[in-house]
Amino acid sequence: MSHAPNRPLAAPSSVVEMPTAFASHDELDPEALGAAPVRWPRPSRLQEAVEWKPRPAAEAAESLGLITVGDLLDHLPRESGEARTISELAPDEVATVIVEVRSITSRPVRRRGMKPLVEAVVTDDTGVMKATFFNQPWLKDQYKPGTRLMLAGKYQGRNRFRVNTHARTDAVAAAGEAASQYPATKGITSTQILAAVREHRDAVFDEVEPLPAALRVAERLPDRPGALAAAHFGDREGGRARLAFDELLVDQIVQLRLRAERRATQSAEPLRDEPTLSRVWRDTLLPFSLTGDQATAMDEVDADLASERPMQRLLMGEVGSGKTVVALHAMLRAVEHGMQAAMMAPTETLAEQHFATLQALMPGSLVPVALLTGSTPAGRRADLLGKLRSGELKLIVGTHALIEEAVVFDRLAVAVVDEQHRFGVRQRAALDAKAPEGLAPHVLHMTATPIPRTLYLANFGALDVTTLRELPKGRQPIETFVVSGERERARAYERIREELRAGHQAFVVCPLVSESEALQARAATAEFERLRTTEFADFRVVLLHGQMRPREKAEAMEAFAAGGADVLVATTVIEVGIDVPNATVMLVEDAERYGISQLHQLRGRVGRGSEPSLCLLFGPAESLRLQALGRHTDGFQLAQIDLELRGEGELTGTRQSGLARFDFARLPEDGPILERAHARAERLLREDPALEAPELVLLAERVEAHEREPVVA
Ligand code: ADP
Ligand code: MG
């Protein structure tokens, strides 16, 4: 490799000339050149192994994945952030505290495969609480009483704190490193890791800069070596943010390319004819006018369907936002091109509901629709299969029974898939195979689970997304209150009795006492007995839980739906499809045990008729989650709040959502960085889909190295 700086452009090539000093014609002498602090990045140095001593430290370092110098530099310290005091903590808050261990014990966990739980009583100047550590039994011996700790995790209320990450603070304070902590483990401390990072500090200059200078300038990013050094020793947050940008950029490029690839390799029937049937339906048969969001969604669907590439769209909208209407539009587009359309639901109940909705949306049965599920009688099934094969039947609704081998379509063009998270790669392939030879169907996925933008950008890059936020006109408001304490509880029951006396109905949802259905059922039964002999003694009360026989369940539901019962005491069975417009009250016991989205779904069971409705959440007034439900009715806003309250890395939630798979990026907090990376990735691929420009070579290398399983098939 040549170390010579640029030569003057006009220099005669036959003369060996000396390099000149910057911005002058003074030649530099060889000695000065030799002494100059020139250092060329040598990425191979990052591959060298770190020598850890003593032996247990080496093993521990290996378990943390700290093998090479590069691994070590990528292992960033955590900020303590704004540490909180124990007395300030609110239930559900994700926070960091600095505490001292008073006592520490471990106890076995009943669930199989789980290591014993470690519980420490910890204090600061403001209070005492019990901190729980999962799956790290050795901490009992490591964190002796008197140890000062930094704990990050979630305050669960009632003086309990669930620890996500933890480190000693005394060692670090001695090293003068503020509250920065390297994630450590049994056998190696944060301080030992810090010492190693110090030793290899210069290796940051061996890091390759993957981003072209122009992009870095446009995004106002520091260079990568500088960012890495800062992430350890300087502006930690600024440094980490740059590294997170790279990581998210590469990830977005991978996802967007995957999408482009899938599109390029599959063809679909373009549906481009003028709307005829679908226009008549929209303008004269649909018994209401579309919301603005529905109209926009239909336009987007039309544009997708007109393409020779299969539609891959995710339609998000809460229950009742009118997704089925948009889906039917797409299906009718297929029919008016002489082709077929299918709608698939994850359960028979949902398939039946969709079937009923589609029929209601096409008064005078504009186009015949059929239902095919596992319980369709054999004779009926044979008849349906024949009509699908001949093309006589254009529209069908069903369960996964629709993609069984035996089902053959004449010309399937559009498939609607409800709640696609239950739809795997194999089902996807089976569905694709139902389209005519060489073609794939246009697919519209629907989901009632609001997915915050951060989540779908991170995970669903392979789908286009349309959101229905605007609810159809005429929806009644639902007022939500958090009810705490005996006096409020008594008032709440009185308020419910008022509604019942006015001829309305109420749901009572029982506490989520255990994962065992039997215990759940027993608790619901006890509450049913209590309510019908006390608070609601003057009313007709029925019970519904998962352990009842199907007949009994159906009877209870029918009685309530027909107005033969005033109060339905239930477990969360009612989450799925009960539609009783006359029910105006929803009471949830021990509401803090449910997640935000589940409570929001439950609440959607009221407010369906012509009267304003009420949702009473029995639980602690300080709960941030319950407060959020009291303040917001928009499911998307609630989903975002939920994500923020849960924070990163909590066992359920973000880990399964795929947000915790990054080394540097912290989601959802880095949502704005993700947005920038997404926009930049789109632009880079638009201008240079193969990333062939010379200045993109190093970025392209990183993209190639980053392979991962797509989350959505
Ligand atoms: P989703 O599938 O999102 O749960 P649906 O499409 O099933 O919602 O619609 C729910 C109910 O609202 C249906 O009874 C439907 O007829 C009605 N609906 C849908 N769109 C509108 C609208 N724009 N105006 C009035 N009612 C509507
Ligand atoms: Mg629906």
XYZ file of C-alpha atoms and ligand atoms in Angstrom:
741
model
C 0.000 0.000 0.000
C 1.402 3.442 -0.943
C 1.834 5.925 1.842
C 2.540 8.866 -0.459
C 0.134 11.782 -0.235
C -1.296 13.234 -3.467
C 1.186 14.373 -6.068
C 0.852 17.751 -7.733
C -1.215 17.112 -10.840
C 1.194 18.664 -13.358
C 4.324 16.955 -12.091
C 6.501 15.401 -14.780
C 6.307 11.677 -14.291
C 9.984 10.960 -14.905
C 11.123 12.950 -11.890
C 10.991 11.346 -8.459
C 9.830 14.230 -6.308
C 9.394 14.556 -2.607
C 5.953 15.135 -1.122
C 5.276 18.697 -0.083
C 3.871 20.036 3.146
C 0.117 20.713 3.276
C -0.847 23.776 1.180
C 2.739 24.709 0.303
C 5.509 23.853 -2.131
C 8.040 23.125 0.627
C 9.309 19.635 0.229
C 9.251 17.403 3.281
C 12.417 15.629 4.187
C 12.390 11.833 4.585
C 13.094 12.014 8.298
C 10.083 14.242 8.997
C 7.949 11.933 6.903
C 9.110 8.890 8.780
C 8.209 10.485 12.093
C 4.756 11.620 10.985
C 1.895 9.999 12.941
C 0.421 8.224 9.966
C -1.688 5.251 10.897
C -3.582 3.146 8.437
C -6.589 1.177 9.559
C -5.816 -2.483 9.758
C -9.204 -4.211 10.130
C -7.486 -7.564 10.612
C -6.319 -6.350 14.008
C -9.930 -6.380 15.122
C -9.971 -10.115 14.522
C -7.165 -10.722 17.000
C -8.119 -12.503 20.197
C -8.229 -10.608 23.484
C -6.080 -12.204 26.163
C -8.099 -12.497 29.333
C -6.574 -13.347 32.652
C -7.202 -15.161 34.905
C -8.765 -18.282 33.424
C -12.318 -17.870 34.876
C -12.391 -14.371 33.415
C -11.567 -15.802 29.998
C -14.453 -18.239 30.223
C -16.809 -15.548 31.415
C -15.667 -13.225 28.627
C -16.327 -15.961 26.125
C -19.824 -16.447 27.445
C -20.399 -12.751 26.831
C -19.130 -13.202 23.283
C -16.023 -11.116 23.965
C -13.490 -13.071 21.952
C -11.825 -10.676 19.547
C -10.722 -7.080 19.927
C -13.624 -6.164 17.664
C -16.095 -7.921 19.980
C -14.651 -6.046 22.911
C -14.997 -2.656 21.262
C -18.568 -3.443 20.272
C -19.409 -4.163 23.906
C -20.601 -0.748 24.992
C -21.063 0.465 28.540
C -24.564 1.299 29.672
C -25.547 4.670 30.933
C -27.206 4.752 34.285
C -29.304 7.459 32.700
C -31.343 9.479 35.084
C -31.288 7.322 38.152
C -34.526 7.456 40.152
C -35.106 7.017 43.835
C -37.210 4.197 45.220
C -39.898 6.504 46.554
C -40.346 8.131 43.139
C -41.081 4.918 41.283
C -44.525 4.463 39.795
C -46.004 1.045 38.980
C -44.969 -0.189 35.515
C -42.195 2.373 35.282
C -39.010 1.251 33.575
C -36.221 2.861 35.565
C -32.692 2.740 36.893
C -31.957 3.004 40.605
C -28.789 3.070 42.683
C -29.275 0.975 45.806
C -27.570 -0.983 48.554
C -28.199 -4.668 49.208
C -29.604 -5.374 52.690
C -30.236 -9.069 52.393
C -30.298 -11.561 49.581
C -31.815 -15.030 49.189
C -32.652 -17.454 46.450
C -35.623 -19.705 46.014
C -36.610 -22.305 43.437
C -39.062 -21.485 40.675
C -41.849 -23.898 39.971
C -41.749 -23.531 36.221
C -39.631 -26.172 34.509
C -36.305 -25.161 33.036
C -36.036 -21.995 35.120
C -33.103 -21.484 37.427
C -33.742 -20.406 41.013
C -34.882 -16.884 41.532
C -32.712 -14.453 43.492
C -34.466 -11.872 45.641
C -32.669 -8.993 47.321
C -34.030 -6.481 49.748
C -32.466 -3.210 48.596
C -32.600 0.332 49.920
C -31.668 3.874 49.092
C -32.207 7.010 51.174
C -35.879 7.074 50.279
C -37.186 3.553 50.659
C -36.948 -0.217 50.606
C -38.019 -2.692 47.956
C -37.550 -6.256 46.866
C -35.534 -6.716 43.679
C -35.934 -9.946 41.708
C -33.228 -11.406 39.447
C -34.127 -14.186 37.030
C -31.961 -17.067 35.923
C -28.763 -15.915 37.652
C -28.553 -17.956 40.862
C -24.900 -17.068 41.433
C -25.814 -13.475 42.234
C -26.783 -14.600 45.715
C -23.093 -15.099 46.512
C -21.845 -12.236 44.404
C -23.982 -9.429 45.795
C -23.371 -9.676 49.546
C -25.261 -7.371 51.916
C -23.653 -3.929 51.737
C -22.926 -4.110 48.003
C -23.944 -1.003 46.079
C -25.728 -1.749 42.839
C -27.107 -0.028 39.823
C -30.324 -1.804 38.821
C -32.261 -1.226 35.643
C -35.642 -2.823 35.276
C -39.286 -2.352 35.961
C -41.044 -1.302 39.105
C -44.041 -3.568 39.446
C -45.743 -1.712 42.250
C -46.133 -2.968 45.824
C -42.401 -2.518 46.465
C -41.309 -5.053 43.915
C -38.724 -4.426 41.217
C -37.980 -6.794 38.379
C -34.325 -6.468 37.365
C -33.237 -6.497 33.738
C -29.626 -5.406 34.069
C -27.454 -4.820 37.073
C -23.911 -3.918 38.054
C -21.894 -2.911 41.079
C -21.391 0.820 41.375
C -18.553 1.055 43.916
C -15.916 -0.401 41.583
C -16.781 2.038 38.890
C -16.901 5.077 41.091
C -13.361 4.185 42.135
C -12.286 4.157 38.514
C -13.765 7.610 38.110
C -16.071 6.495 35.330
C -19.296 8.099 36.545
C -22.075 5.547 36.482
C -21.109 3.860 33.264
C -21.154 0.120 33.474
C -20.102 -2.653 31.163
C -22.546 -5.503 31.042
C -20.709 -8.221 32.961
C -21.432 -11.701 34.191
C -20.323 -14.304 36.715
C -16.533 -14.456 36.627
C -15.832 -11.072 35.109
C -16.567 -7.586 36.381
C -17.350 -4.362 34.622
C -14.009 -3.034 35.842
C -12.070 -5.882 34.240
C -13.833 -5.240 30.964
C -13.100 -1.541 31.237
C -9.397 -2.283 31.721
C -9.339 -4.419 28.593
C -11.136 -1.774 26.567
C -8.546 0.773 27.727
C -5.742 -1.496 26.653
C -7.186 -1.930 23.167
C -8.446 1.579 22.829
C -6.316 2.404 19.787
C -7.903 -0.400 17.841
C -10.917 1.843 17.219
C -8.823 3.282 14.382
C -8.827 -0.136 12.763
C -12.589 0.103 12.369
C -13.754 0.449 8.799
C -15.886 3.446 7.952
C -18.791 1.940 6.012
C -20.573 5.187 5.165
C -19.557 7.458 2.294
C -18.484 10.928 3.434
C -21.373 12.658 1.648
C -23.916 10.518 3.486
C -22.213 11.172 6.810
C -22.273 14.878 6.193
C -25.922 14.798 5.150
C -26.881 12.833 8.251
C -24.515 14.833 10.478
C -22.812 11.751 11.784
C -19.353 11.464 13.325
C -16.985 8.967 11.723
C -17.248 5.416 12.952
C -13.883 5.141 14.760
C -14.611 8.416 16.521
C -18.093 7.243 17.408
C -16.779 4.011 18.837
C -14.197 5.818 20.953
C -16.859 8.233 22.165
C -19.240 5.398 22.983
C -16.653 4.125 25.473
C -14.892 7.199 26.726
C -16.580 10.395 25.596
C -20.040 11.434 24.502
C -21.362 7.946 25.058
C -24.861 8.597 23.828
C -23.713 10.438 20.701
C -21.283 7.674 19.865
C -23.814 4.948 20.424
C -26.386 6.762 18.293
C -24.019 6.731 15.309
C -23.393 3.007 15.733
C -27.131 2.427 16.047
C -27.682 4.318 12.814
C -25.280 2.012 10.937
C -26.894 -1.034 12.401
C -30.428 0.053 11.564
C -29.415 1.232 8.096
C -27.941 -2.145 7.235
C -30.974 -3.914 8.658
C -33.387 -1.741 6.690
C -31.432 -2.274 3.470
C -31.613 -6.017 4.000
C -35.362 -5.921 4.597
C -36.109 -3.618 1.688
C -34.011 -5.714 -0.659
C -35.773 -8.838 0.474
C -39.058 -7.210 -0.363
C -37.816 -6.065 -3.776
C -36.466 -9.519 -4.484
C -39.676 -11.260 -3.572
C -41.531 -8.881 -5.812
C -39.173 -9.354 -8.690
C -39.419 -13.126 -8.600
C -43.206 -13.425 -8.337
C -45.838 -12.400 -10.839
C -49.510 -11.780 -10.299
C -52.479 -11.122 -12.517
C -52.722 -7.339 -12.945
C -56.279 -6.168 -12.238
C -56.595 -3.007 -14.302
C -60.067 -2.974 -15.827
C -62.459 -0.157 -15.042
C -64.441 -0.836 -11.872
C -67.956 -2.010 -12.660
C -69.312 -4.324 -9.999
C -67.171 -2.773 -7.270
C -68.306 0.702 -8.278
C -71.990 -0.211 -8.144
C -71.414 -1.830 -4.771
C -69.619 1.184 -3.339
C -71.968 3.797 -4.707
C -75.369 2.210 -4.383
C -75.356 -0.917 -2.238
C -73.050 -0.185 0.663
C -75.384 0.997 3.442
C -73.078 3.841 4.567
C -70.464 6.194 3.182
C -66.798 5.316 3.524
C -64.522 7.000 6.010
C -61.639 8.954 4.495
C -59.202 6.278 5.651
C -61.234 3.540 4.001
C -61.331 5.426 0.698
C -57.573 5.999 0.815
C -56.960 2.355 1.659
C -59.043 1.267 -1.324
C -57.042 3.545 -3.623
C -53.816 2.017 -2.351
C -55.193 -1.467 -2.825
C -56.300 -0.586 -6.376
C -52.803 0.585 -7.233
C -51.303 -2.628 -5.830
C -53.767 -4.825 -7.712
C -52.991 -3.091 -10.999
C -49.388 -4.262 -10.759
C -47.911 -7.387 -12.280
C -46.277 -7.990 -8.912
C -48.349 -9.483 -6.111
C -49.786 -7.097 -3.561
C -48.179 -7.515 -0.114
C -50.124 -5.127 2.031
C -50.853 -5.094 5.743
C -54.124 -3.397 6.640
C -54.129 -2.339 10.274
C -57.165 -1.077 12.087
C -58.918 -1.662 15.335
C -61.905 -3.915 15.619
C -64.771 -2.050 14.013
C -62.597 0.313 11.988
C -63.993 -1.169 8.791
C -61.201 -3.375 7.470
C -63.600 -5.977 6.130
C -65.151 -3.338 3.903
C -61.763 -2.596 2.341
C -61.073 -6.296 1.986
C -64.371 -6.887 0.227
C -63.526 -4.139 -2.215
C -60.308 -5.960 -3.135
C -62.237 -9.217 -3.490
C -64.832 -7.646 -5.774
C -62.045 -6.287 -7.971
C -61.042 -9.906 -8.581
C -64.619 -10.899 -9.367
C -65.107 -8.137 -11.915
C -62.052 -9.474 -13.747
C -63.676 -12.902 -13.901
C -61.374 -14.205 -11.166
C -61.804 -15.524 -7.613
C -61.045 -14.252 -4.126
C -60.677 -15.957 -0.753
C -60.667 -14.705 2.830
C -58.871 -16.725 5.488
C -59.322 -16.434 9.256
C -57.342 -18.118 12.036
C -60.363 -19.700 13.774
C -63.763 -21.049 12.815
C -65.544 -18.464 14.921
C -63.758 -15.649 13.145
C -64.394 -17.223 9.749
C -68.102 -17.415 10.578
C -68.091 -13.775 11.624
C -66.382 -12.660 8.442
C -68.851 -14.695 6.451
C -71.749 -12.924 8.166
C -70.118 -9.495 7.744
C -69.484 -10.032 4.029
C -73.069 -11.044 3.483
C -74.329 -8.027 5.413
C -72.080 -5.760 3.358
C -73.603 -7.034 0.102
C -77.349 -6.567 0.469
C -79.285 -8.607 -2.048
C -76.340 -11.023 -2.281
C -74.602 -9.150 -5.059
C -72.120 -12.000 -5.418
C -72.664 -15.380 -3.715
C -70.213 -16.150 -0.912
C -69.558 -19.546 0.677
C -68.019 -20.699 3.955
C -65.529 -23.547 4.210
C -64.129 -24.713 7.558
C -63.150 -27.945 9.253
C -66.747 -28.485 10.306
C -68.313 -28.057 6.877
C -70.251 -31.332 6.252
C -68.701 -33.638 3.656
C -71.481 -33.284 1.111
C -71.468 -29.506 1.286
C -67.705 -29.500 1.099
C -67.626 -31.630 -2.042
C -70.130 -29.302 -3.644
C -68.066 -26.207 -2.747
C -64.826 -27.739 -3.976
C -66.473 -28.546 -7.304
C -67.710 -24.988 -7.721
C -64.347 -23.512 -6.789
C -62.624 -25.737 -9.316
C -65.046 -24.867 -12.090
C -64.929 -21.175 -11.274
C -68.670 -20.983 -10.669
C -68.060 -19.857 -7.089
C -66.149 -16.592 -6.971
C -65.980 -15.709 -3.274
C -65.108 -17.943 -0.361
C -64.412 -17.416 3.334
C -62.816 -19.999 5.587
C -60.101 -21.238 7.862
C -56.844 -22.917 6.920
C -59.134 -25.566 5.397
C -58.975 -23.296 2.345
C -55.349 -24.064 1.623
C -55.560 -27.822 1.974
C -54.279 -29.883 -0.918
C -57.767 -30.860 -2.094
C -58.918 -27.285 -2.619
C -58.370 -26.184 -6.202
C -59.331 -22.796 -7.513
C -60.117 -22.051 -11.104
C -58.475 -18.617 -11.059
C -57.621 -17.219 -7.641
C -56.426 -13.606 -7.858
C -56.924 -12.072 -4.398
C -56.408 -13.559 -0.941
C -57.261 -11.779 2.296
C -55.504 -13.139 5.368
C -56.792 -12.080 8.771
C -54.341 -11.899 11.700
C -51.329 -12.881 9.649
C -49.092 -13.504 12.665
C -50.645 -16.959 12.816
C -49.712 -17.533 9.217
C -46.328 -19.185 8.670
C -44.028 -19.790 5.750
C -45.610 -23.126 4.835
C -49.121 -21.727 4.806
C -47.857 -18.884 2.706
C -46.426 -21.256 0.111
C -49.622 -23.322 0.099
C -51.644 -20.181 -0.512
C -49.371 -19.036 -3.342
C -49.833 -22.443 -4.961
C -53.598 -21.851 -5.233
C -53.131 -19.187 -7.915
C -52.915 -20.217 -11.572
C -49.615 -21.785 -12.658
C -46.729 -19.318 -12.556
C -48.686 -16.666 -10.670
C -49.076 -15.705 -7.016
C -52.222 -14.160 -5.557
C -52.384 -10.551 -4.463
C -52.420 -10.723 -0.658
C -54.027 -8.335 1.780
C -53.153 -9.083 5.402
C -55.436 -7.658 8.075
C -54.703 -7.127 11.734
C -56.647 -5.574 14.576
C -53.530 -5.374 16.732
C -52.173 -1.891 16.363
C -48.494 -2.143 15.593
C -46.608 1.052 16.382
C -44.589 2.385 13.497
C -41.305 1.634 15.259
C -42.258 -2.011 15.432
C -43.363 -2.461 11.902
C -40.434 -0.554 10.437
C -38.129 -2.830 12.401
C -39.965 -6.041 11.615
C -42.368 -5.700 8.767
C -40.126 -3.935 6.251
C -41.255 -6.565 3.787
C -44.889 -5.392 3.749
C -46.564 -2.173 2.703
C -48.757 -0.826 5.441
C -52.107 0.927 5.417
C -53.726 2.101 8.623
C -57.379 2.798 9.354
C -57.373 5.198 12.277
C -60.627 6.971 11.758
C -63.549 5.050 13.222
C -66.840 5.031 11.302
C -69.253 7.780 12.286
C -71.797 7.074 14.954
C -69.406 5.198 17.260
C -70.204 6.038 20.838
C -67.537 7.380 23.168
C -66.347 5.098 25.974
C -65.443 6.884 29.182
C -62.823 5.007 31.156
C -62.161 5.363 34.890
C -59.633 3.780 37.185
C -61.434 2.680 40.359
C -59.411 2.249 43.579
C -60.413 1.694 47.157
C -63.616 0.547 48.822
C -65.549 3.779 48.552
C -64.916 4.176 44.845
C -65.752 0.535 44.329
C -69.110 0.956 46.063
C -69.848 4.005 43.925
C -68.897 2.074 40.798
C -71.374 -0.709 41.566
C -74.061 1.883 42.173
C -73.263 3.468 38.809
C -73.560 0.060 37.121
C -76.926 -0.573 38.767
C -78.121 2.748 37.347
C -77.194 1.552 33.858
C -78.926 -1.772 34.452
C -82.078 -0.064 35.718
C -82.066 2.023 32.539
C -82.326 -1.264 30.639
C -78.684 -1.606 29.649
C -76.319 -4.531 30.212
C -72.900 -4.947 31.777
C -69.834 -7.133 31.420
C -67.793 -8.086 34.479
C -64.333 -9.438 33.647
C -62.774 -11.509 36.397
C -59.186 -11.283 37.560
C -56.490 -13.150 35.729
C -55.643 -15.265 38.764
C -53.529 -17.927 37.186
C -52.528 -19.508 33.933
C -54.517 -22.548 34.916
C -57.908 -22.525 33.271
C -59.391 -24.523 36.122
C -58.358 -21.961 38.759
C -59.476 -19.189 36.473
C -62.874 -20.803 36.147
C -63.161 -21.312 39.894
C -62.408 -17.642 40.569
C -64.964 -16.544 38.006
C -67.553 -18.837 39.544
C -66.898 -17.421 43.011
C -67.230 -13.862 41.754
C -70.436 -14.804 39.941
C -71.878 -16.230 43.178
C -70.851 -13.152 45.121
C -72.256 -10.627 42.673
C -75.586 -12.310 42.133
C -76.246 -12.510 45.850
C -74.930 -9.047 46.760
C -74.250 -6.158 44.388
C -76.484 -7.412 41.586
C -79.004 -9.396 43.595
C -81.875 -7.616 41.854
C -80.662 -8.488 38.372
C -80.200 -11.506 36.142
C -76.565 -12.561 36.180
C -74.943 -15.237 33.960
C -71.520 -16.844 33.979
C -69.119 -17.602 31.126
C -65.704 -19.245 31.376
C -63.433 -21.507 29.347
C -64.176 -24.669 31.320
C -67.869 -24.688 30.580
C -69.240 -27.093 27.979
C -69.751 -25.604 24.514
C -73.516 -25.892 24.958
C -73.467 -24.033 28.287
C -71.238 -21.354 26.834
C -73.487 -20.858 23.852
C -76.522 -20.651 26.155
C -74.923 -18.027 28.373
C -73.822 -15.964 25.368
C -77.205 -16.233 23.707
C -79.028 -15.265 26.896
C -76.873 -12.176 27.247
C -77.047 -11.249 23.565
C -80.834 -11.581 23.530
C -81.235 -9.399 26.615
C -82.288 -12.319 28.818
C -79.475 -11.519 31.246
C -78.351 -8.156 32.600
C -74.835 -8.970 33.707
C -72.314 -11.330 32.134
C -69.573 -12.406 34.551
C -66.744 -13.808 32.467
C -63.101 -14.601 32.062
C -61.404 -13.106 29.009
C -63.336 -15.537 26.831
C -65.387 -12.513 25.841
C -62.404 -10.952 24.138
C -63.338 -12.774 20.992
C -66.394 -11.667 19.143
C -69.338 -10.884 21.324
C -71.413 -8.148 19.812
C -74.066 -6.798 22.179
C -74.875 -3.182 21.316
C -77.046 -2.817 24.436
C -74.079 -3.456 26.753
C -72.864 -0.107 28.003
C -70.641 -1.034 30.937
C -67.431 -2.998 31.166
C -65.983 -3.664 34.608
C -62.521 -5.235 34.820
C -61.332 -6.652 38.155
C -57.617 -6.403 39.021
C -57.139 -4.586 35.769
C -53.420 -4.005 36.355
C -52.839 -7.680 35.712
C -53.808 -7.270 32.089
C -51.749 -5.676 29.372
C -52.705 -2.360 27.816
C -53.703 -3.863 24.512
C -55.771 -6.570 26.131
C -57.668 -3.997 28.190
C -58.184 -1.915 25.108
C -59.567 -4.926 23.241
C -61.850 -5.769 26.146
C -63.115 -2.239 26.276
C -64.029 -2.502 22.593
C -66.897 -4.824 23.635
C -68.889 -1.770 24.740
C -69.666 1.427 22.825
C -71.172 -0.541 19.975
C -74.718 0.690 20.243
C -76.449 4.041 20.249
C -75.578 4.948 23.873
C -72.380 6.315 25.385
C -70.527 3.670 27.376
C -68.468 3.236 30.470
C -65.368 1.217 31.277
C -64.401 0.766 34.932
C -60.914 -0.518 35.608
C -60.530 -1.736 39.193
C -56.877 -1.280 40.122
C -54.247 1.027 41.635
C -54.722 4.682 40.701
C -50.943 5.109 40.298
C -50.674 2.531 37.543
C -49.331 4.278 34.452
C -50.908 1.684 32.212
C -54.368 2.137 33.666
C -53.940 5.895 33.524
C -53.031 5.626 29.841
C -56.285 3.763 29.196
C -58.198 6.442 31.038
C -56.680 9.139 28.863
C -56.549 7.590 25.400
C -59.006 5.776 23.196
C -56.772 5.537 20.131
C -55.341 2.025 19.964
C -52.238 3.167 18.103
C -51.341 5.722 20.710
C -51.900 3.102 23.401
C -49.709 0.613 21.578
C -46.927 3.177 21.461
C -47.299 3.965 25.172
C -47.338 0.261 25.924
C -44.102 -0.201 24.051
C -42.498 2.697 25.920
C -43.656 1.499 29.324
C -42.430 -1.980 28.673
C -39.013 -0.715 27.693
C -36.292 -2.732 26.119
C -35.513 -6.338 26.814
C -38.390 -7.238 29.055
C -38.924 -10.958 28.948
C -42.239 -10.940 27.233
C -42.898 -8.158 24.828
C -39.991 -6.586 23.075
C -37.894 -9.702 22.927
C -40.553 -11.603 21.103
C -41.363 -8.536 19.058
C -37.860 -8.660 17.603
C -36.881 -5.228 18.897
C -34.149 -6.498 21.184
C -32.091 -8.154 18.487
C -29.794 -5.184 17.925
C -26.374 -4.640 19.461
C -26.371 -0.856 19.543
C -29.869 0.307 18.711
C -32.343 0.542 21.560
C -35.891 0.331 20.439
C -38.400 1.818 20.832
C -36.299 4.728 22.144
C -34.294 4.947 18.922
C -37.455 5.261 16.834
C -36.293 8.573 15.304
C -32.958 7.028 14.287
C -34.848 4.107 12.780
C -36.950 6.537 10.747
C -33.830 8.202 9.373
C -32.190 4.886 8.598
C -35.348 3.707 6.848
C -35.579 6.836 4.686
C -31.887 6.642 3.861
C -32.087 2.965 2.968
C -34.994 3.625 0.611
C -33.077 6.410 -1.057
C -29.847 4.462 -1.451
C -31.698 1.543 -3.017
C -33.705 3.794 -5.298
C -30.541 5.376 -6.649
C -28.407 2.248 -6.689
C -30.390 -0.949 -6.073
C -27.306 -3.185 -6.169
C -25.167 -0.795 -4.106
C -22.509 -0.884 -6.817
C -21.112 2.627 -6.533
C -17.460 2.515 -5.426
C -18.161 4.581 -2.310
C -20.750 2.013 -1.212
C -18.450 -0.999 -1.355
C -17.866 -1.181 2.385
C -21.501 -0.645 3.220
C -22.472 -3.344 0.714
C -20.074 -5.718 2.451
C -21.793 -5.130 5.740
C -25.199 -5.658 4.170
C -24.081 -8.980 2.735
C -22.696 -10.089 6.068
C -25.946 -9.315 7.807
C -28.323 -12.099 7.114
C -31.219 -12.882 9.288
C -34.546 -14.616 9.154
C -37.338 -12.418 7.871
C -39.983 -12.007 10.516
C -42.937 -12.054 8.162
C -43.131 -14.734 5.510
P -63.253 -4.565 11.168
O -63.131 -5.665 10.163
O -62.155 -3.557 11.052
O -63.454 -5.029 12.552
P -65.705 -4.189 9.824
O -65.304 -3.935 8.429
O -66.151 -5.561 10.184
O -64.539 -3.745 10.795
O -66.788 -3.133 10.230
C -67.375 -3.136 11.513
C -68.808 -2.647 11.439
O -68.822 -1.278 11.062
C -69.587 -3.392 10.384
O -70.868 -3.630 10.901
C -69.649 -2.445 9.229
O -70.847 -2.607 8.510
C -69.574 -1.091 9.897
N -68.881 -0.092 9.083
C -67.740 -0.263 8.395
N -67.391 0.866 7.753
C -68.319 1.783 8.074
C -68.523 3.165 7.717
N -67.693 3.815 6.916
N -69.609 3.800 8.221
C -70.476 3.141 9.035
N -70.354 1.850 9.402
C -69.288 1.164 8.924
Mg -64.443 -7.431 11.018
